[in-house]
Coordinates of N, CA and C in Angstrom, one line a residue:
X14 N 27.5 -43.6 -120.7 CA 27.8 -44.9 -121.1 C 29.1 -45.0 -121.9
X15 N 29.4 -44.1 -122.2 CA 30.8 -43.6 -122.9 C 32.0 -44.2 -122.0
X16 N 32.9 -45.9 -122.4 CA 34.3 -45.6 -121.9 C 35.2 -44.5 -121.8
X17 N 35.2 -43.7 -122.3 CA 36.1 -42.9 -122.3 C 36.1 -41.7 -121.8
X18 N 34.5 -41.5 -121.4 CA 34.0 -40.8 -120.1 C 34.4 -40.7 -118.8
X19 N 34.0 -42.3 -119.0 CA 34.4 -43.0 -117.4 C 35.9 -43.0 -117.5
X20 N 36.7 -42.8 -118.1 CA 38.1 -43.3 -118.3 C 38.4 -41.4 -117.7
X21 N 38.0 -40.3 -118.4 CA 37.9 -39.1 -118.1 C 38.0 -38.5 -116.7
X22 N 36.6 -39.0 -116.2 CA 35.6 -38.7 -115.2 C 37.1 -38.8 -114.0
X23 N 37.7 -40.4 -113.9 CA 38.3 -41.3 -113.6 C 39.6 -40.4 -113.2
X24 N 39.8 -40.0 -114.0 CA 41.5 -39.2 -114.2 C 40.9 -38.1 -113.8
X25 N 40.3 -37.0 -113.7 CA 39.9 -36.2 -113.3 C 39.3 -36.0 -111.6
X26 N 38.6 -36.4 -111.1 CA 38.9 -37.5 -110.2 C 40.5 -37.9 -109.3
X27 N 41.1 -38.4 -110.0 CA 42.6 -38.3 -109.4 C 43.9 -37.2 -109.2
X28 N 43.4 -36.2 -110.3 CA 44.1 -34.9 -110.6 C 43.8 -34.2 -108.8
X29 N 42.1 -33.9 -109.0 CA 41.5 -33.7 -107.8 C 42.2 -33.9 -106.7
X30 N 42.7 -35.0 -106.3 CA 43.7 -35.6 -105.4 C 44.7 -35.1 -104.9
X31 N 45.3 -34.6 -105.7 CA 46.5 -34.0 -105.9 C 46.9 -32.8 -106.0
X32 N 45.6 -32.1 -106.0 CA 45.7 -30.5 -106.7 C 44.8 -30.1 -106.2
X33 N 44.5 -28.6 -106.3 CA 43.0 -27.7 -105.9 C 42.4 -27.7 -107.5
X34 N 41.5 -28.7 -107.8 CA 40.4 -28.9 -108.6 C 38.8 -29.5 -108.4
X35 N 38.1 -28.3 -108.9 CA 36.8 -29.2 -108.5 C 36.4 -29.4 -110.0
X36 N 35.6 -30.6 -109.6 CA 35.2 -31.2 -110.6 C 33.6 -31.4 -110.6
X37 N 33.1 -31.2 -112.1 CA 31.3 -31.1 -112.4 C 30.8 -32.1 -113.4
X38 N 30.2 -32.7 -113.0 CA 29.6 -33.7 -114.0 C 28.6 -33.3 -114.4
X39 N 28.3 -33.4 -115.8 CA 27.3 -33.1 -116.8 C 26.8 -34.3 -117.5
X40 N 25.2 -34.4 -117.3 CA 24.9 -35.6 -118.6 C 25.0 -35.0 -120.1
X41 N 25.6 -36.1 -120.4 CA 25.7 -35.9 -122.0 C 24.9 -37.4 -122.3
X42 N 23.7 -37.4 -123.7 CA 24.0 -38.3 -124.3 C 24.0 -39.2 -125.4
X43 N 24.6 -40.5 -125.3 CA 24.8 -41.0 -126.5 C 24.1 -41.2 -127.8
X44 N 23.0 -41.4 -127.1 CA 21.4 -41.8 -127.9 C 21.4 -40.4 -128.5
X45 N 21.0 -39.1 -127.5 CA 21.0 -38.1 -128.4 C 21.9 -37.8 -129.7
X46 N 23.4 -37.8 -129.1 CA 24.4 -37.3 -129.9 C 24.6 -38.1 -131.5
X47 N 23.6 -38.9 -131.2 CA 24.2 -40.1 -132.6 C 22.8 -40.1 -133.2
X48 N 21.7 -39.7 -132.9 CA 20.1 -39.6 -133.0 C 20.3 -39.6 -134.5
X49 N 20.8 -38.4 -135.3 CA 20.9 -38.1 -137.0 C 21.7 -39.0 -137.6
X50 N 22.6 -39.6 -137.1 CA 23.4 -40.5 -138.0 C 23.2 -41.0 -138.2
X51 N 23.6 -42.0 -139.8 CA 23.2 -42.9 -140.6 C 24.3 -43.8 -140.8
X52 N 25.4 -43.5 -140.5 CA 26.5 -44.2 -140.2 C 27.3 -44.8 -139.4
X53 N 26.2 -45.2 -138.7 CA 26.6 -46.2 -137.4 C 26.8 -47.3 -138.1
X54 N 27.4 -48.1 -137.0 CA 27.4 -49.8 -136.9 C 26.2 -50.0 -136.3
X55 N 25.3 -51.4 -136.9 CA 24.3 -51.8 -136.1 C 24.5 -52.3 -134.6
X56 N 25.6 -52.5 -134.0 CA 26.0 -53.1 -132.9 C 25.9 -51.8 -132.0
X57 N 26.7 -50.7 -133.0 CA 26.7 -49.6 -131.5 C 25.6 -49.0 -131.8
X58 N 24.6 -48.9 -132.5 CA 23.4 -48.5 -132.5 C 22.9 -48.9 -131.6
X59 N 22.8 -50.5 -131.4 CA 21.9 -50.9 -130.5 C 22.7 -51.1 -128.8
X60 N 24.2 -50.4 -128.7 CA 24.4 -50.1 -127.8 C 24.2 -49.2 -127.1
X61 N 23.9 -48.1 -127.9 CA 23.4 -46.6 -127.8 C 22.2 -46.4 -127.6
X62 N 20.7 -47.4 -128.1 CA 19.8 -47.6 -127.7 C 19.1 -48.0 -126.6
X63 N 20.2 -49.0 -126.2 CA 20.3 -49.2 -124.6 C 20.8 -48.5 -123.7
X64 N 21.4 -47.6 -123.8 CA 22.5 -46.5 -123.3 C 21.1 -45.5 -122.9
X65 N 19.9 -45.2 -123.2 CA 19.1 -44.0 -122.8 C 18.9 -44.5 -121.4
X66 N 18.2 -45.6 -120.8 CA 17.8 -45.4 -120.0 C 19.3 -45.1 -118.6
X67 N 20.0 -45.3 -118.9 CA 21.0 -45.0 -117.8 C 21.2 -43.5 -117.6
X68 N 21.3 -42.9 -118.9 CA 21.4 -41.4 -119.0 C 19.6 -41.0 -118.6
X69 N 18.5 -41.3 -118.6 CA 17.6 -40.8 -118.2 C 17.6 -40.8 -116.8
X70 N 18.1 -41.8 -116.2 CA 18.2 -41.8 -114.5 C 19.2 -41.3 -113.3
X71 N 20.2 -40.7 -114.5 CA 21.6 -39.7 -113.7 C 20.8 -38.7 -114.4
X72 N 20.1 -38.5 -115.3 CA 19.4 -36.9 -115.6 C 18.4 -37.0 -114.1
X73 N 17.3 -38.2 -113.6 CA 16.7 -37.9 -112.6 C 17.5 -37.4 -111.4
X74 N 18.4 -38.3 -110.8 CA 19.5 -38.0 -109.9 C 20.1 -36.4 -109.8
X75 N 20.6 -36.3 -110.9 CA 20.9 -34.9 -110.6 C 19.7 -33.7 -110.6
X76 N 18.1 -34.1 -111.4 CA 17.2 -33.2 -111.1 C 16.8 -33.3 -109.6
X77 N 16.7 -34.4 -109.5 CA 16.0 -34.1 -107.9 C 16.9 -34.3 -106.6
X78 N 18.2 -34.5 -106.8 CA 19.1 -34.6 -105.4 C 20.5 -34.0 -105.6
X79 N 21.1 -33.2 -106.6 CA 21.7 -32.4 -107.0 C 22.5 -33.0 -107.8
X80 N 23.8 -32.1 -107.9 CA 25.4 -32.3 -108.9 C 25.8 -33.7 -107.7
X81 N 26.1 -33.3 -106.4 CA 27.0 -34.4 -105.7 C 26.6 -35.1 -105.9
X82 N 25.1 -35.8 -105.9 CA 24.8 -37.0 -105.6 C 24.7 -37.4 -107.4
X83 N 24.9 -36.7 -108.7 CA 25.2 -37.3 -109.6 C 26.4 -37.7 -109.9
X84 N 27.2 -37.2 -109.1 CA 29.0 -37.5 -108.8 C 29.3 -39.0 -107.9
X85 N 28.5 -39.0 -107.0 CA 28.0 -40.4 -106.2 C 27.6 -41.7 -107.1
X86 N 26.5 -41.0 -107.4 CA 26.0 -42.4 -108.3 C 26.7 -42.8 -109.7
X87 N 27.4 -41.8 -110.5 CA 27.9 -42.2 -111.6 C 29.3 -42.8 -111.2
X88 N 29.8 -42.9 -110.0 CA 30.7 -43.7 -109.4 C 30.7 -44.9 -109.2
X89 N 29.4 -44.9 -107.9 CA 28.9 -46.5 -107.6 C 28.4 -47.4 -109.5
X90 N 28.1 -46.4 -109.9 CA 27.2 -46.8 -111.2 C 28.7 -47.8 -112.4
X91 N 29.7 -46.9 -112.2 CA 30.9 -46.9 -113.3 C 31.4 -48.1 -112.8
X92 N 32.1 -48.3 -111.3 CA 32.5 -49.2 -110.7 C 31.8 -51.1 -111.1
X93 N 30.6 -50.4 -111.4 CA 30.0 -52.1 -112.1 C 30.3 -52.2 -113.4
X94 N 29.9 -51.5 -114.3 CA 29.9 -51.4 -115.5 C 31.3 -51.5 -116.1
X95 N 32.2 -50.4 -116.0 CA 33.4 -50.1 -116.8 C 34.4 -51.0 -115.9
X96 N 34.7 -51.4 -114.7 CA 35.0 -52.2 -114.0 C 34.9 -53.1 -114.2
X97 N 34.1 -54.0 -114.3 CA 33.9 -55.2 -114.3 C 33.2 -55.5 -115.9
X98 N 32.7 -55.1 -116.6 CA 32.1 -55.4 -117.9 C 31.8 -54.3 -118.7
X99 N 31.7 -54.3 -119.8 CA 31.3 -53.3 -121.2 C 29.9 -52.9 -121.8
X100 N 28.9 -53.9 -121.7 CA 27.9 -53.8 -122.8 C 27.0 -54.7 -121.6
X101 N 26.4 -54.0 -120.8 CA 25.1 -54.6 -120.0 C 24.0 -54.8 -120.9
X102 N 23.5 -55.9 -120.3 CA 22.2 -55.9 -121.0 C 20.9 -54.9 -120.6
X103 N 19.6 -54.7 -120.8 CA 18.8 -54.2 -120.5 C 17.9 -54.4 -118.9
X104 N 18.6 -56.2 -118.8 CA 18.3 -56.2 -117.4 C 19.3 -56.1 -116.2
X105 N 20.7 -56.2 -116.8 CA 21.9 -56.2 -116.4 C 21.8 -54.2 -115.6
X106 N 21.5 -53.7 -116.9 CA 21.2 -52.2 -116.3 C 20.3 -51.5 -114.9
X107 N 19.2 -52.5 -115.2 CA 18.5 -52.1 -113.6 C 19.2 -53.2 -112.6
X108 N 19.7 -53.8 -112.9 CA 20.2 -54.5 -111.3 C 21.5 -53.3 -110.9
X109 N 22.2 -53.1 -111.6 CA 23.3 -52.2 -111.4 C 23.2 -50.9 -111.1
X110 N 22.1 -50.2 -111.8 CA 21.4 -48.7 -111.4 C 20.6 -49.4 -110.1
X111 N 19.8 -50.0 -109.3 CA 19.5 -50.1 -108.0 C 20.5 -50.5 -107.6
X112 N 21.3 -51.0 -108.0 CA 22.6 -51.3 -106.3 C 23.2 -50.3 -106.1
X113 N 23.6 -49.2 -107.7 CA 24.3 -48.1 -107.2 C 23.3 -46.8 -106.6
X114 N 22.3 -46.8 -106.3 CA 21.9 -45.9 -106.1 C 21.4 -46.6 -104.6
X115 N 21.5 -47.7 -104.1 CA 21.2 -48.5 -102.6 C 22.6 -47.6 -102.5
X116 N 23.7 -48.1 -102.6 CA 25.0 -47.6 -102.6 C 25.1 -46.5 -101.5
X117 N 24.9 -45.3 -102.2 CA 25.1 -44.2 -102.3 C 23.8 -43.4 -101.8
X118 N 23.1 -44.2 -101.1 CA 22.0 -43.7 -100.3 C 20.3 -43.0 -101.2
X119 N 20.6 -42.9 -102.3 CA 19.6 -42.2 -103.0 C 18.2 -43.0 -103.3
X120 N 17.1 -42.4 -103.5 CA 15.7 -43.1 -103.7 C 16.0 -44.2 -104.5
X121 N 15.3 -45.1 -104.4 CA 15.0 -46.5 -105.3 C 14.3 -46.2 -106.4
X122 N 13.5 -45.4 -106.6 CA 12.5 -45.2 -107.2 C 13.3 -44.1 -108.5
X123 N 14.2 -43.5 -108.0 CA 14.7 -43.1 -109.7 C 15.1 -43.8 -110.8
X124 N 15.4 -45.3 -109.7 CA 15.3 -46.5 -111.4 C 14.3 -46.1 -112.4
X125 N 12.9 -45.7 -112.0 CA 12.0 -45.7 -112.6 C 12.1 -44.7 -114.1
X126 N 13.0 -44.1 -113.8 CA 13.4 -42.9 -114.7 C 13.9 -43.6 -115.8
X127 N 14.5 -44.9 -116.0 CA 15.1 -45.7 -117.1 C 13.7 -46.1 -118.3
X128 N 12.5 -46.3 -117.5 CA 11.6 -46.6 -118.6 C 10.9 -45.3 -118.4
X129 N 11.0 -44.1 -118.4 CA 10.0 -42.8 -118.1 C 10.3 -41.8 -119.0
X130 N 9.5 -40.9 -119.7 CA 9.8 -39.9 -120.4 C 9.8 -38.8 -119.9
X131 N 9.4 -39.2 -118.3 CA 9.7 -37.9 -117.4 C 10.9 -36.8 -117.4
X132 N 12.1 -37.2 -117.6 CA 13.3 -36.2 -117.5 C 13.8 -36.1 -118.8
X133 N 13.4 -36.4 -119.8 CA 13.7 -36.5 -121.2 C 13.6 -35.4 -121.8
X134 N 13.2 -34.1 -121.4 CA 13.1 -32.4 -121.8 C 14.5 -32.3 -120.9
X135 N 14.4 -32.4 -119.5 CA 16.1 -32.2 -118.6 C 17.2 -32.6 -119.2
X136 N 17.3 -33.9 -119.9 CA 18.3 -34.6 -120.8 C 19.0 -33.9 -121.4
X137 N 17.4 -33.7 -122.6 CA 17.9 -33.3 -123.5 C 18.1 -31.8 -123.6
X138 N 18.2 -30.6 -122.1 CA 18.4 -29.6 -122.3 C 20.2 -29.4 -121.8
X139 N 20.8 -30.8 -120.7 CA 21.9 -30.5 -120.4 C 22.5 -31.3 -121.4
X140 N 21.9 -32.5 -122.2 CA 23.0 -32.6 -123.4 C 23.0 -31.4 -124.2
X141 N 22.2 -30.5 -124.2 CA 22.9 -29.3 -125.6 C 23.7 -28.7 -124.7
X142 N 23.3 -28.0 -123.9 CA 24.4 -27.2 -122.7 C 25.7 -27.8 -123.2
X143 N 25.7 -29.2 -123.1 CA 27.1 -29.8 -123.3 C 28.0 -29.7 -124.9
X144 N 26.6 -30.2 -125.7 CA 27.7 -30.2 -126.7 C 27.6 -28.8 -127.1
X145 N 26.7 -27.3 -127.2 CA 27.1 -26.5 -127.2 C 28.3 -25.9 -126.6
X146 N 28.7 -26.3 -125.8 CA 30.3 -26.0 -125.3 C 31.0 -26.1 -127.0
X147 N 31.2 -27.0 -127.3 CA 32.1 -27.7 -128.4 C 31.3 -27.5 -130.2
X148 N 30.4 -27.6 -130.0 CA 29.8 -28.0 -131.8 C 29.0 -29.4 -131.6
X149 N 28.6 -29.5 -132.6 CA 27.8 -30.8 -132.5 C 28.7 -31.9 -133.4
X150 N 30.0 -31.4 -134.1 CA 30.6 -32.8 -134.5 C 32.1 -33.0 -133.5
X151 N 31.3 -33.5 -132.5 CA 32.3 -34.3 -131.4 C 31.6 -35.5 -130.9
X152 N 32.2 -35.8 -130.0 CA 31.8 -37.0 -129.2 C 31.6 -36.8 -127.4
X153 N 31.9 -37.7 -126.9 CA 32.2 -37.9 -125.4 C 33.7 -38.6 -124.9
X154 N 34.3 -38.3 -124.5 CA 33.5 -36.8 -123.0 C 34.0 -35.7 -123.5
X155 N 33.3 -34.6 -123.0 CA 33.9 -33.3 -123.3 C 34.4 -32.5 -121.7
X156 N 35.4 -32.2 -122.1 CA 35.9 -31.7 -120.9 C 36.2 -30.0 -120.8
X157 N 36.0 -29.3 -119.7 CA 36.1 -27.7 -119.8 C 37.0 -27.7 -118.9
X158 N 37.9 -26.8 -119.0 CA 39.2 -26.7 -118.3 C 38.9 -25.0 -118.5
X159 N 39.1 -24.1 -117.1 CA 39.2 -23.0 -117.3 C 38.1 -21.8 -118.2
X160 N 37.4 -22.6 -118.6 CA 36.5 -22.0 -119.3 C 36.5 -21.9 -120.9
X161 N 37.3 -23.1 -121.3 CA 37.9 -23.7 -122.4 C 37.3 -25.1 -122.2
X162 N 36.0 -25.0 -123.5 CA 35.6 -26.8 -123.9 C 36.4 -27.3 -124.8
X163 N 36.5 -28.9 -124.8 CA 36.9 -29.3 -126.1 C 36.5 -30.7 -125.7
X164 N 36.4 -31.4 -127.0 CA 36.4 -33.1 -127.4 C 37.6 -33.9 -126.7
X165 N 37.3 -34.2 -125.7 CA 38.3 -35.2 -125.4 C 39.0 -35.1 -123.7
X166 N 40.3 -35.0 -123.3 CA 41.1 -36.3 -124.3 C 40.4 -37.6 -123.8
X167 N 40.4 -38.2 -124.7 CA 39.9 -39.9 -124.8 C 41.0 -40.6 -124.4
X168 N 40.9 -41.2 -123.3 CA 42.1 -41.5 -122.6 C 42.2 -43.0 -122.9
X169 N 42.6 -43.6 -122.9 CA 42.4 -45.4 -123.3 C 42.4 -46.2 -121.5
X170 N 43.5 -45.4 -120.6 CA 43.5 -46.0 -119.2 C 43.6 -44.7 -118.7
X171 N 43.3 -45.1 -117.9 CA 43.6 -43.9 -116.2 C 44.8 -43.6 -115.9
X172 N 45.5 -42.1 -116.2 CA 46.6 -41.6 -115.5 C 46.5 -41.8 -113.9
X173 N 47.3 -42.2 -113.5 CA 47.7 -42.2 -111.9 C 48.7 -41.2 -111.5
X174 N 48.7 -40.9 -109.7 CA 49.4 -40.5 -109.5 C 49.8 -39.4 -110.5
X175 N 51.4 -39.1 -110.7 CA 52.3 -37.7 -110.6 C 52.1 -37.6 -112.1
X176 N 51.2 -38.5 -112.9 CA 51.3 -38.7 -114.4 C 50.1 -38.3 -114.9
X177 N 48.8 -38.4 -113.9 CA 47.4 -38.1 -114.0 C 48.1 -36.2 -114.3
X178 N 48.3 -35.7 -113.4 CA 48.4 -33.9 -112.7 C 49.1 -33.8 -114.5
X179 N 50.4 -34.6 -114.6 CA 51.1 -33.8 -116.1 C 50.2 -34.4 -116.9
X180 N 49.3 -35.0 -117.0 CA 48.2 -35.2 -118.4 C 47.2 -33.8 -118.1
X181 N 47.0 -33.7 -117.3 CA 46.5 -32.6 -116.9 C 46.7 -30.7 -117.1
X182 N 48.1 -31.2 -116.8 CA 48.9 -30.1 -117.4 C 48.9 -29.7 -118.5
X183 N 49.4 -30.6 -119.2 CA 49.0 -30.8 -121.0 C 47.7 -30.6 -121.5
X184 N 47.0 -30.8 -120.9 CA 45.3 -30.4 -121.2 C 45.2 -29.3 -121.2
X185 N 45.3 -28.6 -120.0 CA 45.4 -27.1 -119.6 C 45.8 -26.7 -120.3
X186 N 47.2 -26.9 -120.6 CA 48.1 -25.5 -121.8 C 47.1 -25.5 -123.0
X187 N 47.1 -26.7 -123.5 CA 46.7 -26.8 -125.2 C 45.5 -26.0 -125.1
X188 N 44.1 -26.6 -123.7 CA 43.1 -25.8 -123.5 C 43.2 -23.8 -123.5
X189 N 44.4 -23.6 -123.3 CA 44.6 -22.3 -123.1 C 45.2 -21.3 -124.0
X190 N 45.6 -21.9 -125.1 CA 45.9 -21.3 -126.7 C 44.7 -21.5 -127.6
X191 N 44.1 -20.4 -127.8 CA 42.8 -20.1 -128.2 C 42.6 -20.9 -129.6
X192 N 44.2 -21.0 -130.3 CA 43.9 -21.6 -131.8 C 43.8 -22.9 -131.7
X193 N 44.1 -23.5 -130.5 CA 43.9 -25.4 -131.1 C 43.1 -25.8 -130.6
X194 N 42.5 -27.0 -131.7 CA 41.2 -27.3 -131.9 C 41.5 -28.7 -132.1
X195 N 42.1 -29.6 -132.2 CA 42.0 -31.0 -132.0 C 43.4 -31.7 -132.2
X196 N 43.3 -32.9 -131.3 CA 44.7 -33.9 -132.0 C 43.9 -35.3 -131.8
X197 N 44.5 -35.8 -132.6 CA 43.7 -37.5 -132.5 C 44.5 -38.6 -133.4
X198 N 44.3 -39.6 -133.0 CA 45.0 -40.6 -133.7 C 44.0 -41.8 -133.3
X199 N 44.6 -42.6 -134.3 CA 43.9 -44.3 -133.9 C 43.5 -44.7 -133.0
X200 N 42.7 -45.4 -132.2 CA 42.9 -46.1 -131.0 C 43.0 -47.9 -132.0
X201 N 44.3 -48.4 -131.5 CA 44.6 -49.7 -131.8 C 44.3 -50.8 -130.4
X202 N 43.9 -50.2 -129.4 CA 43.3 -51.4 -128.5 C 42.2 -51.1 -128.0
X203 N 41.4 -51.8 -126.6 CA 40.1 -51.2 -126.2 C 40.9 -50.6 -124.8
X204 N 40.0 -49.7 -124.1 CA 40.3 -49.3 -122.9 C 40.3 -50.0 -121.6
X205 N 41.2 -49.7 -120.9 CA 41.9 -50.7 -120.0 C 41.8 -49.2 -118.9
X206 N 40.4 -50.5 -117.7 CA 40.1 -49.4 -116.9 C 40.5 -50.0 -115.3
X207 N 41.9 -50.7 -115.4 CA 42.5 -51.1 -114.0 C 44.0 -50.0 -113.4

């Protein structure tokens, strides 16, 4: 549920395009990663609260129909959401999890995984997978390049084209000097996913 995932995902994705890269999607999630904190905003708390059931149903998707078809559906899925709006409601979320998964050919019935405690041990064993890559004080998305994790980059829009591969490039090196560990600055706008 992470913009800046999908903003990630997105640019990664287009590198792909252009280059010999394969690309893996991992649930990470929000609800988990923020579970101990006391210093939230009440808004993105209760954004994050809403945020489980979408991550419990790409946790179903990828347990029972693999990695592609969670690369499938987190597409059809993104395409509603980060495309066209920000902050679904609770019912806004199963109309959008059934059309992407009509989409993209997959059972109807993994909606079901949004109110189920069924894959909620799966969850929560590829969110540590994940943020063990990095530590537990980061965020999303986390990206591995080469066998190098790190936090980020938090892209605000999608590199295109010959600009996506040199953001890429830049990833890779920095990923590839064992001593750097983070860069970050402000974000002074919201993400812009056209």
């Amino acid at each position: 549920m992470c913009p800046y995932s999908w903003t990630a995902s997105r640019w990664l994705h287009e590198v792909g395009q252009r280059r010999p890269l394969t690309v893996h999607h991992h649930v990470l999630s929000l609800y988990l990663l923020n579970q101990e904190r006391t210093d939230i905003a009440a808004e993105y708390r209760h954004n994050v609260e809403t945020s489980r059931g979408p991550a419990k149903v790409a946790t179903a998707v990828v347990t029972r129909c693999g990695p592609k078809a969670l690369i499938d559906f987190y597409t059809a899925f993104g395409r509603r959401v980060f495309d066209v709006w920000r902050r679904p409601t609770a019912g806004e979320y199963h109309e959008v999890i059934a059309a992407a998964l009509t989409e993209v050919g997959l059972p109807a019935d993994l909606e079901d995984a949004m109110e189920s405690d069924e894959y909620d041990e799966a969850l929560r064993t590829s969110h540590d997978v994940g943020v063990g890559l990095v530590g537990s004080d980061v965020g999303t998305p986390i990206t591995s390049i080469e066998g190098v994790a790190f936090f980020g980059p938090v892209l605000n829009a999608i590199p295109r084209g010959r600009r996506a591969v040199q953001v890429f490039e830049g990833a890779r090196l920095l990923a590839g000097y064992p001593q750097f560990f983070e860069l970050k600055r402000t974000r002074v706008q919201p993400p812009v996913f056209t």
